[in-house]
Amino acid sequence: MSGQNIRQADGLLMNVHDPSKGPVLPKDGERNVLITSALPYVNNVPHLGNIIGSTLSADVFARYSRTLNVPTLYICGTDEYGTATETKALEEGVSPLELCTKFHLLHTEIYKWFELSFDKWGRTSTPEHTKITQQVYLDLHKNGFFKLETADQTYCEDDNLFLADRFVEGTCPQCGYDDARGDQCDKCGLTYSSPTELKNPRCKRNKTHKVSVRPSTHACMRLDLLQPKLEDWMQKARVKGKWGSNAVITDKGEIVEPRMLGEGLRPSAVTRDLKWGVEVPKTGDAEEDKAMEGKVIYVWFDAPIGYPSITATYTDQWEKWWKNPDDVELYQFMGKDNVYFHTVLFPAMLIGTGQPWTMLHDISSTQYLNYEDTKFSKSRNIGVFGNNARETGQPPSVWRYYLLSQRPENSDSSFLWSSFIAANNNELLANLGNFVNRVVKFVNAKYDSVVPGPEGLAGGDFIPDSNPSTPAAQLDADFVNDVNTKLTEFRASMDETKLRNGLSVAMSLSARGNQYLQDNSLDNALLANQPERCAQVLLNAINLIYLLSVTFHPFMPSTTEGILRQLNAPARSLPTKFSIDILPGHKLGKAEYLFKKIENVNGAQEKAWQKQFGGDSVVADKVDPAGPGGHPEGGKVPNVKDVNVDKKAAHLAKQAEIAKIKRAAAKEAEKNKTPEEKELESKIESQGKLVAMIKKGVQTGNADEELAKAKELKAELAELRKKLKEASISN
């Protein structure tokens, strides 16, 4: 670039990887960062909550890591196997692979528009994925972590296939609700271990199809045997990685995942009766291989293996990333509903293989992002989905900024059009955009775009006067000290994956720049009366803008590109302190607007977007016609202005009604229980408490023996309920 005068120093500039020179690989003996975001399921169009929950958050951390000049690899791709894909393909009359390819391209376009910087964006339907998944299975099998179990499953006689939970519905055995799902009743909240517990089960795809119950044998991973090693790893990992509290374990080390408490983890089936998936490999045991013939590996077993398998499609040296626990730190990003699979199931799988896998270093999970105080719903056309964002005409930077400013790190948050508009106009435009534009325009106009200041200045760390003798020196000292304090906070927040606070601190750095200009009264009078002071103020301001270019790079990469164009400077690395790196005599580029105001006179634009994307969704309950059981699906969502509703009152009333229904259903179910059921439930509860106390050392006894008794009681209760169910059906 012509006219540049940038300080020369090792590590000052950001190392930008050139893909033509080969893959990014870790460096021996150095810190290397491996980043994954939860693989989006292929035939779901991601909504804004999905994007902020995993892919966008991971992208921000990957970009941040690169600003530190740390070797960084960011991996993601579509999760393509499983029941949902096979059934959807059947409905559309295409092969599962054709369906996956169509949706994979849709995902690709969405993430490209959101400027996600995957080093490799792949998919799980590859030969590499099959090879690595089968090897993990065989390693676990060799080490004795599988056993076969046979259980009844629902089977569609017309389609000749076993039905997964989500494709079965029927009558709830507790409250009698006729549209209970295969895994849970939406009316009373009862969950089922199997859809065979439903009365009158039917195929959700076609209610005229005949559903029967058939036995099927599956390979179950011995999570019960792996739990001690898993807990030992988990306690060490949370300390090393400084985990915050999540859905499985608290920051104090208390395990809160219910499946790990009481009796502990149970063997979990990792095979399924499907055609679309990774085929269960032959183990050499003739009887077992025959039982597993025609089955595939469960999608939640193979999906996380997608991380190393997608890396294997990026480089044949993938093990340098995935079997390098000493030099590589693995960061994984996801929504809270995926925490169990990444802190329990996937680590247990890797531990069980006995191989030196790179294990989870830190996990960053989010709560839920709602849309205008309700849930996103594709079927009801409520909310903004990934392929809709560009329809607003707002650039990716604005979308990224707003979503990250609302990142639901500790509690659920909401996407609101009113705050989206305010974020652009009152924050991006008024703060960051104003500061950069004011400084660059002033230098363009008054100095012919040449950065002013002392000739021959070497630059480097700005060391403020510890005992300022003039008001100007005091202003500079306060400015530099404030910037350094904020920069330290920014790095700490980002290192701990507190991305929302990191963004807030970056904006406060920009606000401090505006304050600095205000404190020094930057204007034509300062230029005319105190030219040296004016030059110093501008030199400091320009170098703060250079610092802002790197602090905002993780959040808004296109905005950073715009800043660097105006500065006529290369991308820089993230410093630890404020420094003078753009030196006097450097030629700036021309000023340009980073952001444009969103016109919203009398809320017109807000209302237009609400109408386009489902309106204020509190009124979604008033759709016409309503769906089954009054559920708001299928009908048209009215405009906010057409429905007079107190949002808070409506929400509270809805919650109260749900609670009332659940209490009534539970009371009715309790009333209908036989004395034998109640007695067995009481015994199971007591036995569970006894096992827990023995494990904690509060009570003496043999935990394994007592656990076996608890399992016998549960089996007895299950058998009793099965007989009661058969009796009720025959009546």
XYZ file of C-alpha atoms in Angstrom:
731
model
C 0.000 0.000 0.000
C 1.359 3.438 -0.930
C 1.953 6.239 1.551
C 2.131 3.957 4.572
C 4.204 4.678 7.645
C 3.553 1.770 10.004
C 5.838 0.928 12.916
C 7.949 -2.147 12.221
C 7.847 -4.691 15.047
C 7.694 -8.478 15.337
C 4.154 -9.690 15.910
C 2.555 -6.286 15.299
C 0.585 -7.475 12.272
C -1.923 -10.329 12.195
C -0.729 -13.514 10.501
C -3.340 -14.216 7.844
C -3.214 -17.834 6.663
C -2.882 -18.433 2.931
C -4.887 -21.595 2.057
C -2.855 -22.081 -1.111
C 0.170 -22.884 1.064
C -1.508 -25.849 2.710
C -3.665 -26.511 5.774
C -3.399 -24.818 9.153
C -1.456 -27.197 11.407
C -0.560 -26.965 15.109
C 2.963 -25.976 16.122
C 4.857 -28.315 18.420
C 5.381 -27.017 21.932
C 3.109 -23.993 21.423
C -0.497 -23.159 22.245
C -2.818 -24.233 19.429
C -6.576 -23.725 19.401
C -9.100 -26.141 17.877
C -12.680 -24.848 17.675
C -15.928 -26.620 16.829
C -19.522 -25.501 16.757
C -22.338 -28.014 17.142
C -23.051 -29.572 13.754
C -26.398 -28.231 12.508
C -28.832 -30.961 11.532
C -28.960 -30.900 7.767
C -32.699 -30.655 7.057
C -33.395 -27.877 9.536
C -33.100 -24.314 8.265
C -31.157 -22.553 11.047
C -32.907 -19.657 12.764
C -31.165 -16.802 14.555
C -31.153 -18.719 17.843
C -29.304 -21.629 16.212
C -26.797 -19.255 14.640
C -25.930 -17.294 17.796
C -25.971 -20.481 19.889
C -23.175 -22.225 18.034
C -21.806 -21.218 14.630
C -21.603 -17.432 15.081
C -20.264 -17.651 18.634
C -17.581 -20.116 17.561
C -16.670 -17.875 14.619
C -16.142 -14.901 16.946
C -13.816 -16.917 19.165
C -11.929 -18.298 16.151
C -11.396 -14.810 14.758
C -10.320 -13.581 18.207
C -7.822 -16.422 18.531
C -6.341 -15.532 15.141
C -5.823 -11.924 16.294
C -3.456 -13.392 18.919
C -1.460 -15.070 16.120
C -2.216 -18.463 17.674
C -2.533 -21.388 15.216
C -6.310 -21.805 15.022
C -8.562 -24.299 13.267
C -12.343 -23.835 13.101
C -14.333 -26.914 12.010
C -18.043 -27.405 11.349
C -20.417 -29.088 8.909
C -23.843 -30.599 8.465
C -24.966 -33.578 10.560
C -26.634 -35.756 7.920
C -27.522 -39.218 9.207
C -30.523 -40.405 11.199
C -34.241 -41.051 11.170
C -35.365 -37.513 10.330
C -33.335 -37.422 7.116
C -34.383 -40.899 6.016
C -38.063 -40.159 6.615
C -37.951 -36.701 4.993
C -36.302 -38.189 1.902
C -39.030 -40.830 1.770
C -41.680 -38.102 1.868
C -40.010 -36.100 -0.923
C -39.321 -39.135 -3.104
C -35.554 -38.583 -3.252
C -32.558 -40.422 -1.842
C -31.265 -39.313 1.583
C -27.998 -38.179 -0.030
C -29.857 -36.011 -2.569
C -31.873 -34.441 0.247
C -28.742 -33.801 2.310
C -26.922 -32.230 -0.631
C -29.804 -29.818 -1.224
C -29.921 -28.705 2.396
C -26.127 -28.670 2.767
C -25.976 -26.044 0.017
C -28.664 -24.009 1.792
C -26.662 -24.067 5.034
C -23.514 -23.156 3.110
C -25.139 -20.062 1.596
C -26.536 -18.928 4.961
C -23.233 -19.200 6.818
C -21.334 -17.589 3.951
C -23.676 -14.586 4.123
C -23.130 -14.317 7.878
C -19.355 -14.230 7.167
C -18.453 -17.327 9.158
C -14.764 -18.168 8.794
C -14.710 -21.972 8.846
C -11.316 -23.406 7.978
C -13.320 -26.396 6.847
C -17.074 -26.568 6.355
C -17.957 -30.177 5.633
C -20.539 -32.894 6.133
C -20.831 -36.288 7.822
C -21.851 -38.368 4.784
C -18.235 -38.984 3.712
C -15.953 -42.046 3.525
C -13.665 -40.398 6.103
C -16.560 -40.152 8.535
C -17.513 -43.793 8.078
C -13.920 -44.941 8.593
C -13.283 -42.960 11.804
C -16.731 -43.698 13.283
C -16.361 -47.426 12.725
C -12.867 -47.370 14.226
C -14.143 -45.638 17.379
C -16.880 -48.289 17.622
C -14.385 -51.128 17.209
C -11.981 -49.644 19.790
C -14.799 -49.417 22.320
C -15.856 -52.962 21.495
C -12.304 -54.279 21.860
C -12.099 -52.670 25.304
C -15.308 -54.322 26.493
C -17.607 -51.299 26.522
C -20.553 -52.797 24.625
C -23.296 -55.252 25.473
C -26.363 -56.361 23.523
C -29.870 -55.640 24.793
C -33.234 -56.537 23.272
C -36.285 -54.316 23.745
C -39.704 -53.737 22.201
C -39.946 -50.973 19.602
C -42.751 -49.466 17.559
C -42.828 -50.688 13.953
C -44.747 -49.369 10.934
C -46.157 -52.377 9.082
C -46.925 -50.352 5.935
C -43.471 -48.737 5.521
C -41.649 -51.785 6.922
C -39.471 -49.795 9.280
C -38.994 -49.181 12.971
C -40.295 -45.791 14.094
C -38.213 -43.351 16.134
C -39.858 -41.504 19.022
C -40.541 -38.383 16.971
C -42.573 -40.326 14.411
C -44.954 -41.916 16.896
C -47.922 -40.338 18.637
C -50.757 -41.730 20.699
C -52.741 -41.445 23.914
C -50.881 -40.442 27.070
C -51.182 -43.241 29.667
C -51.238 -40.650 32.468
C -53.646 -37.887 31.409
C -55.337 -39.378 28.354
C -54.214 -36.611 25.960
C -54.710 -38.060 22.477
C -51.847 -36.261 20.692
C -48.956 -37.157 23.001
C -45.585 -37.401 21.246
C -43.457 -40.533 21.312
C -41.132 -39.188 23.981
C -43.287 -36.745 25.949
C -46.836 -35.556 26.575
C -47.154 -31.824 25.862
C -50.223 -31.587 28.071
C -49.090 -33.091 31.387
C -45.321 -33.153 30.788
C -44.876 -36.915 31.349
C -41.806 -38.305 29.551
C -41.550 -41.832 28.178
C -38.507 -44.074 27.929
C -40.098 -45.605 24.820
C -43.092 -44.783 22.592
C -44.356 -48.296 23.358
C -45.631 -46.791 26.627
C -48.285 -44.859 24.680
C -51.798 -46.207 24.405
C -52.970 -46.707 20.811
C -49.642 -45.697 19.204
C -49.899 -44.538 15.586
C -47.544 -43.442 12.833
C -47.227 -39.671 12.745
C -46.356 -39.643 9.059
C -49.530 -41.454 8.060
C -52.166 -42.104 10.707
C -53.797 -44.817 8.595
C -50.664 -46.968 8.753
C -50.706 -49.917 11.112
C -48.261 -49.717 14.032
C -47.154 -52.804 15.931
C -44.555 -53.563 18.585
C -41.576 -55.739 17.688
C -38.429 -56.733 19.590
C -35.090 -55.470 18.307
C -31.547 -56.075 19.540
C -29.062 -53.214 19.835
C -25.501 -52.592 20.958
C -25.413 -50.550 24.158
C -22.372 -48.552 25.224
C -21.456 -49.277 28.841
C -21.643 -45.736 30.166
C -22.062 -47.295 33.606
C -18.543 -48.756 33.382
C -17.112 -45.555 31.915
C -18.632 -43.163 34.483
C -15.765 -43.314 37.048
C -13.144 -42.461 34.385
C -15.483 -39.857 32.899
C -16.002 -38.094 36.237
C -12.260 -38.099 36.938
C -11.588 -36.513 33.541
C -14.448 -34.030 33.976
C -13.186 -32.745 37.343
C -9.666 -32.209 35.965
C -10.885 -30.651 32.708
C -13.209 -28.141 34.381
C -10.326 -26.842 36.535
C -7.826 -26.675 33.683
C -10.296 -25.111 31.270
C -11.906 -22.868 33.929
C -15.405 -24.061 33.045
C -18.345 -22.015 34.168
C -21.472 -23.758 35.427
C -23.378 -25.654 32.746
C -26.196 -28.168 32.471
C -23.963 -31.060 33.599
C -21.521 -29.716 36.207
C -21.171 -26.492 38.209
C -18.058 -24.340 38.426
C -17.585 -25.800 41.931
C -17.437 -29.346 40.596
C -20.923 -30.476 41.633
C -22.423 -32.812 39.041
C -26.032 -31.794 38.348
C -26.800 -33.948 35.307
C -29.683 -36.172 36.579
C -28.561 -39.182 34.536
C -25.246 -39.225 36.405
C -26.832 -39.088 39.873
C -28.481 -41.788 41.954
C -27.979 -45.062 40.111
C -25.682 -43.309 37.657
C -25.338 -43.639 33.911
C -26.927 -46.664 32.277
C -25.911 -48.585 29.153
C -27.135 -46.590 26.142
C -28.133 -48.037 22.763
C -25.883 -46.686 20.013
C -27.354 -48.586 17.056
C -30.590 -48.098 15.132
C -32.778 -49.993 12.661
C -32.225 -47.682 9.689
C -30.632 -47.753 6.273
C -29.255 -44.188 6.190
C -26.260 -44.023 8.493
C -22.851 -45.470 9.257
C -23.104 -49.238 9.013
C -22.295 -51.095 12.228
C -18.868 -52.688 11.569
C -18.161 -56.381 11.906
C -16.516 -57.227 15.224
C -15.541 -60.815 14.529
C -18.139 -62.187 16.938
C -20.408 -64.215 14.654
C -23.483 -64.096 16.919
C -23.139 -60.378 17.569
C -22.430 -59.538 13.933
C -25.579 -61.396 12.894
C -27.666 -59.485 15.464
C -26.254 -56.161 14.174
C -26.709 -56.995 10.499
C -28.562 -54.245 8.602
C -28.293 -51.749 11.472
C -26.536 -48.388 11.556
C -24.839 -46.383 14.278
C -27.012 -43.968 16.246
C -26.733 -40.391 14.991
C -25.731 -39.032 18.411
C -22.831 -41.482 18.458
C -21.584 -40.602 14.995
C -22.406 -36.857 14.949
C -19.617 -35.631 17.293
C -17.160 -37.853 15.436
C -17.977 -35.468 12.591
C -15.525 -33.010 14.133
C -12.422 -35.157 13.513
C -13.850 -36.682 10.313
C -14.490 -33.265 8.755
C -10.948 -32.314 9.781
C -9.791 -35.464 7.953
C -11.398 -34.124 4.748
C -9.404 -30.913 5.298
C -6.025 -32.558 5.871
C -4.687 -36.115 6.014
C -2.697 -34.874 9.014
C -5.911 -34.530 11.046
C -4.489 -36.486 13.972
C -2.038 -33.636 14.628
C -5.128 -31.725 15.775
C -7.252 -34.520 17.227
C -4.660 -36.767 18.880
C -2.457 -34.085 20.365
C -3.704 -33.393 23.918
C -0.453 -31.747 25.040
C -0.347 -28.980 22.426
C -3.985 -28.450 21.371
C -6.808 -26.806 23.325
C -10.299 -27.827 22.156
C -13.084 -25.236 22.519
C -16.639 -26.329 21.698
C -19.654 -24.048 21.190
C -23.316 -25.109 21.372
C -26.779 -24.484 22.789
C -27.508 -25.752 26.291
C -29.467 -28.751 24.982
C -26.247 -30.177 23.504
C -24.096 -29.932 26.642
C -24.753 -33.521 27.767
C -23.531 -34.967 24.483
C -20.296 -32.946 24.563
C -19.440 -33.319 28.251
C -20.705 -36.869 28.850
C -21.389 -38.990 25.759
C -18.608 -37.827 23.399
C -15.854 -37.683 26.062
C -16.930 -41.116 27.348
C -16.630 -42.491 23.819
C -13.132 -41.076 23.402
C -11.993 -42.222 26.862
C -13.311 -45.701 26.178
C -11.200 -46.097 23.014
C -7.980 -45.795 25.021
C -6.532 -43.528 22.301
C -4.742 -40.205 23.066
C -7.565 -37.983 21.827
C -7.555 -34.209 22.165
C -10.260 -33.764 24.788
C -12.544 -30.838 25.560
C -10.652 -27.906 27.095
C -13.523 -25.458 27.474
C -17.204 -25.512 26.614
C -19.261 -22.446 25.794
C -23.010 -23.013 25.816
C -25.889 -20.590 25.464
C -29.446 -20.452 26.702
C -32.279 -19.817 24.211
C -32.818 -16.794 22.006
C -36.549 -16.187 21.633
C -38.300 -14.162 18.976
C -40.375 -11.271 20.308
C -40.976 -13.190 23.577
C -41.973 -16.496 21.968
C -40.230 -19.333 20.158
C -39.064 -19.392 16.554
C -41.363 -21.582 14.460
C -40.802 -22.426 10.816
C -44.200 -24.132 10.515
C -45.969 -21.040 11.869
C -43.752 -18.605 9.949
C -42.626 -16.931 13.161
C -39.157 -15.452 13.428
C -36.181 -14.735 11.233
C -34.428 -17.748 9.768
C -30.935 -17.714 8.343
C -32.038 -17.371 4.741
C -34.361 -14.441 5.599
C -31.877 -12.046 7.213
C -30.622 -10.598 3.945
C -34.226 -9.779 2.948
C -34.150 -6.891 5.430
C -31.443 -5.127 3.428
C -29.278 -4.808 6.537
C -25.646 -5.949 6.151
C -24.149 -8.950 7.964
C -22.178 -6.708 10.351
C -25.364 -5.238 11.820
C -26.903 -8.689 12.216
C -23.765 -10.084 13.812
C -23.494 -7.140 16.186
C -27.091 -7.304 17.357
C -27.159 -11.084 17.810
C -23.901 -11.015 19.770
C -25.104 -8.123 21.918
C -28.096 -10.309 22.837
C -26.115 -13.572 23.175
C -28.022 -15.556 25.847
C -25.001 -16.488 27.947
C -26.605 -16.771 31.400
C -30.337 -16.667 30.698
C -32.732 -16.652 27.769
C -32.845 -13.441 25.747
C -35.140 -12.125 23.035
C -34.793 -10.809 19.523
C -36.832 -7.599 19.320
C -37.110 -5.479 16.189
C -37.224 -2.312 18.271
C -33.866 -3.070 19.899
C -32.393 -4.262 16.561
C -33.099 -0.834 15.076
C -31.860 0.944 18.218
C -28.633 -1.086 18.189
C -27.854 0.117 14.674
C -28.881 3.749 15.105
C -27.934 4.497 18.713
C -24.894 2.259 19.152
C -23.145 1.395 15.899
C -23.906 4.597 14.037
C -23.804 7.086 16.928
C -20.785 5.582 18.694
C -18.367 3.622 16.513
C -19.390 5.038 13.145
C -19.339 8.605 14.418
C -15.890 8.313 16.029
C -14.152 6.787 13.013
C -15.829 9.109 10.512
C -15.151 12.279 12.512
C -11.421 11.589 12.877
C -10.741 10.391 9.331
C -12.764 13.216 7.747
C -10.886 15.791 9.814
C -7.484 14.453 8.690
C -8.734 14.164 5.093
C -9.911 17.785 5.082
C -7.321 19.585 7.229
C -4.118 17.591 6.651
C -4.625 16.314 3.103
C -5.086 12.831 4.618
C -1.558 12.805 6.114
C -1.355 11.801 9.788
C 0.057 14.741 11.773
C 2.652 14.583 14.539
C 6.382 14.934 15.263
C 8.607 13.951 12.351
C 10.726 10.879 13.013
C 8.572 9.625 15.901
C 9.479 5.956 16.573
C 6.137 5.057 18.130
C 5.592 2.059 20.383
C 3.862 1.773 23.759
C 2.431 5.079 24.910
C 3.719 5.576 28.452
C 1.621 8.293 30.103
C 3.207 10.864 32.368
C 2.858 9.635 35.964
C 2.829 13.234 37.171
C 1.110 15.293 34.454
C 2.135 18.931 34.529
C -0.487 20.289 32.135
C -4.202 19.742 31.584
C -3.416 18.259 28.168
C -0.949 15.773 29.661
C -3.580 14.811 32.239
C -6.146 14.187 29.517
C -3.677 11.961 27.655
C -2.729 10.045 30.799
C -6.369 9.428 31.708
C -7.116 8.392 28.137
C -4.266 5.869 27.874
C -4.870 4.423 31.341
C -8.563 3.957 30.579
C -7.835 2.318 27.232
C -5.314 -0.073 28.801
C -7.768 -1.033 31.555
C -10.501 -1.723 29.016
C -8.096 -3.655 26.797
C -7.179 -5.925 29.718
C -10.874 -6.511 30.441
C -11.530 -7.224 26.760
C -8.850 -9.912 26.586
C -10.032 -11.525 29.830
C -13.660 -11.638 28.639
C -12.742 -13.128 25.296
C -10.358 -15.688 26.805
C -13.228 -16.863 29.039
C -15.625 -16.928 26.019
C -17.725 -14.148 27.571
C -18.298 -12.788 24.100
C -21.208 -10.531 24.964
C -19.143 -8.625 27.512
C -16.192 -8.577 25.120
C -18.355 -6.776 22.563
C -19.602 -4.370 25.213
C -16.021 -3.513 26.205
C -15.070 -2.974 22.551
C -17.937 -0.481 22.262
C -16.783 1.241 25.462
C -13.343 1.681 23.881
C -14.983 3.495 20.985
C -17.049 5.583 23.409
C -13.821 6.505 25.225
C -12.497 7.758 21.890
C -15.527 10.008 21.434
C -15.056 11.306 24.981
C -11.380 12.037 24.275
C -12.298 14.140 21.243
C -14.908 15.955 23.327
C -12.506 16.576 26.241
C -9.974 18.101 23.859
C -12.555 20.094 21.861
C -11.335 18.835 18.492
C -12.406 21.456 15.963
C -11.058 24.158 13.675
C -10.292 26.424 16.651
C -7.992 23.815 18.217
C -6.219 23.409 14.871
C -5.763 27.188 14.485
C -4.777 28.034 18.064
C -2.953 24.868 19.250
C -1.698 23.032 16.148
C 0.718 20.773 18.075
C -1.993 19.749 20.513
C -4.428 19.115 17.667
C -1.841 16.877 15.980
C -1.268 14.878 19.176
C -5.008 14.366 19.730
C -5.443 13.126 16.153
C -2.402 10.853 16.352
C -3.797 9.221 19.501
C -7.296 8.980 18.017
C -6.065 7.360 14.794
C -4.129 4.760 16.765
C -7.183 4.058 18.902
C -9.094 3.446 15.658
C -6.321 1.027 14.643
C -6.849 -0.743 17.973
C -10.619 -0.793 17.382
C -10.053 -2.461 14.010
C -8.726 -5.554 15.789
C -11.116 -5.553 18.762
C -14.114 -5.438 16.396
C -12.661 -7.916 13.899
C -14.100 -10.999 15.705
C -17.570 -9.450 15.808
C -17.863 -7.489 12.549
C -15.144 -8.491 10.067
C -16.573 -6.404 7.208
C -16.646 -3.345 9.455
C -12.984 -3.943 10.287
C -12.206 -4.127 6.556
C -13.920 -0.752 6.142
C -11.877 0.744 8.988
C -8.617 -0.602 7.555
C -9.447 0.841 4.112
C -9.900 4.264 5.680
C -6.687 3.895 7.678
C -4.814 2.505 4.640
C -3.303 -0.046 7.017
C -2.857 -3.843 7.171
C -4.698 -6.002 9.704
C -2.947 -5.877 13.063
C -2.709 -8.328 15.975
C -4.279 -7.641 19.350
C -1.866 -5.737 21.641
C -1.720 -5.830 25.419
C -1.353 -2.055 25.689
C -2.210 1.080 23.730
C 0.602 1.973 21.358
C 1.441 4.379 18.546
C 1.778 2.169 15.465
C 0.430 4.384 12.673
C 3.139 7.048 12.593
C 3.162 10.726 11.513
C 3.431 11.059 7.731
C 1.208 8.036 7.080
C -1.352 8.650 4.326
C -4.947 7.762 5.222
C -7.583 6.535 2.800
C -10.841 8.400 2.216
C -13.564 8.557 4.862
C -16.583 6.344 4.304
C -19.679 5.584 6.323
C -19.471 2.337 8.256
C -23.208 2.238 9.009
C -26.432 3.702 7.678
C -29.387 4.874 9.725
C -32.487 2.671 9.708
C -35.417 5.030 9.189
C -38.205 4.108 11.583
C -40.614 7.070 11.609
C -43.485 6.307 14.003
C -42.235 2.721 14.200
C -43.072 2.086 10.533
C -40.026 -0.075 9.763
C -40.410 -2.040 12.992
C -44.041 -2.802 12.176
C -43.163 -3.757 8.599
C -40.591 -6.301 9.749
C -42.954 -7.648 12.402
C -45.550 -8.205 9.715
C -43.046 -9.806 7.348
C -41.613 -12.187 9.947
C -44.661 -13.150 11.993
C -45.472 -10.022 13.931
C -45.227 -9.601 17.654
C -45.462 -13.288 18.396
C -47.316 -12.933 21.673
C -50.360 -12.813 19.411
C -49.436 -16.150 17.822
C -51.967 -17.791 20.131
C -54.679 -15.940 18.237
C -54.046 -17.485 14.837
C -57.034 -18.493 12.777
C -57.618 -21.347 12.346
C -55.951 -22.808 15.424
C -54.123 -26.121 15.203
C -54.944 -29.398 16.983
C -55.841 -28.909 20.632
C -55.777 -25.153 20.168
C -52.063 -25.218 19.321
C -51.182 -22.140 17.199
C -49.927 -23.736 14.029
C -50.901 -23.527 10.407
C -53.045 -20.403 10.664
C -52.146 -16.848 9.754
C -50.485 -14.766 12.467
C -52.273 -11.404 12.820
C -50.571 -8.035 13.010
C -49.846 -6.597 16.433
C -52.086 -3.591 15.805
C -55.040 -5.859 15.084
C -54.862 -7.596 18.446
C -55.283 -5.750 21.706
C -53.258 -7.805 24.163
C -51.320 -7.081 27.341
C -48.110 -9.029 26.637
C -47.113 -9.590 30.239
C -50.629 -10.460 31.352
C -51.082 -12.835 28.420
C -47.808 -14.571 29.195
C -48.609 -14.964 32.891
C -52.099 -16.218 32.128
C -50.733 -18.770 29.686
C -48.153 -20.007 32.213
C -50.809 -20.274 34.915
C -53.082 -22.275 32.609
C -50.282 -24.697 31.718
C -49.413 -25.172 35.395
C -53.084 -25.774 36.199
C -53.397 -28.428 33.486
C -50.227 -30.175 34.675
C -51.388 -30.210 38.306
C -54.766 -31.614 37.319
C -53.197 -34.263 35.087
C -50.724 -35.294 37.781
C -53.510 -35.470 40.356
C -55.654 -37.581 38.040
C -52.725 -39.878 37.235
C -51.920 -40.312 40.931
C -55.551 -41.139 41.642
C -55.586 -43.802 38.920
C -52.452 -45.571 40.147
C -52.967 -48.997 41.676
C -51.759 -49.696 45.235
C -49.094 -51.990 43.755
C -47.728 -49.147 41.579
C -47.552 -46.754 44.524
C -45.806 -49.305 46.701
C -43.185 -50.075 44.045
C -42.589 -46.358 43.351
C -41.985 -45.796 47.065
C -39.526 -48.687 47.220
C -37.658 -47.413 44.124
C -37.353 -43.932 45.604
C -36.019 -45.298 48.902
C -33.594 -47.618 47.141
C -32.291 -44.770 44.973
C -31.629 -42.637 48.037
C -29.820 -45.543 49.703
C -27.540 -46.011 46.660
C -26.760 -42.278 46.572
C -25.893 -42.225 50.297
C -23.609 -45.260 49.966
C -21.790 -43.645 47.028
C -21.324 -40.438 49.030
C -20.002 -42.408 52.012
C -22.853 -41.317 54.257
C -24.130 -44.893 54.616
C -22.283 -48.197 54.659
C -23.124 -50.965 52.225
C -22.379 -52.392 48.790
C -23.474 -49.857 46.179
C -23.446 -52.363 43.302
C -25.688 -54.802 45.152
C -28.146 -52.099 46.172
C -28.110 -50.705 42.635
C -28.999 -54.155 41.301
C -31.960 -54.252 43.691
C -33.110 -50.841 42.425
C -32.958 -52.082 38.844
C -34.974 -55.175 39.771
C -37.651 -52.963 41.330
C -37.756 -50.767 38.218
C -38.093 -53.797 35.988
C -40.893 -55.073 38.225
C -42.690 -51.718 37.957
C -42.258 -51.650 34.162
C -43.681 -55.163 33.881
C -46.627 -54.238 36.118
C -47.430 -51.162 34.003
C -47.157 -53.230 30.839
C -49.740 -55.662 32.186
C -52.002 -52.812 33.321
C -51.718 -51.227 29.874
C -52.596 -54.501 28.131
C -55.565 -54.910 30.436
C -56.809 -51.363 29.671
C -56.471 -51.917 25.904
C -58.367 -55.223 26.037
C -61.158 -53.492 27.963
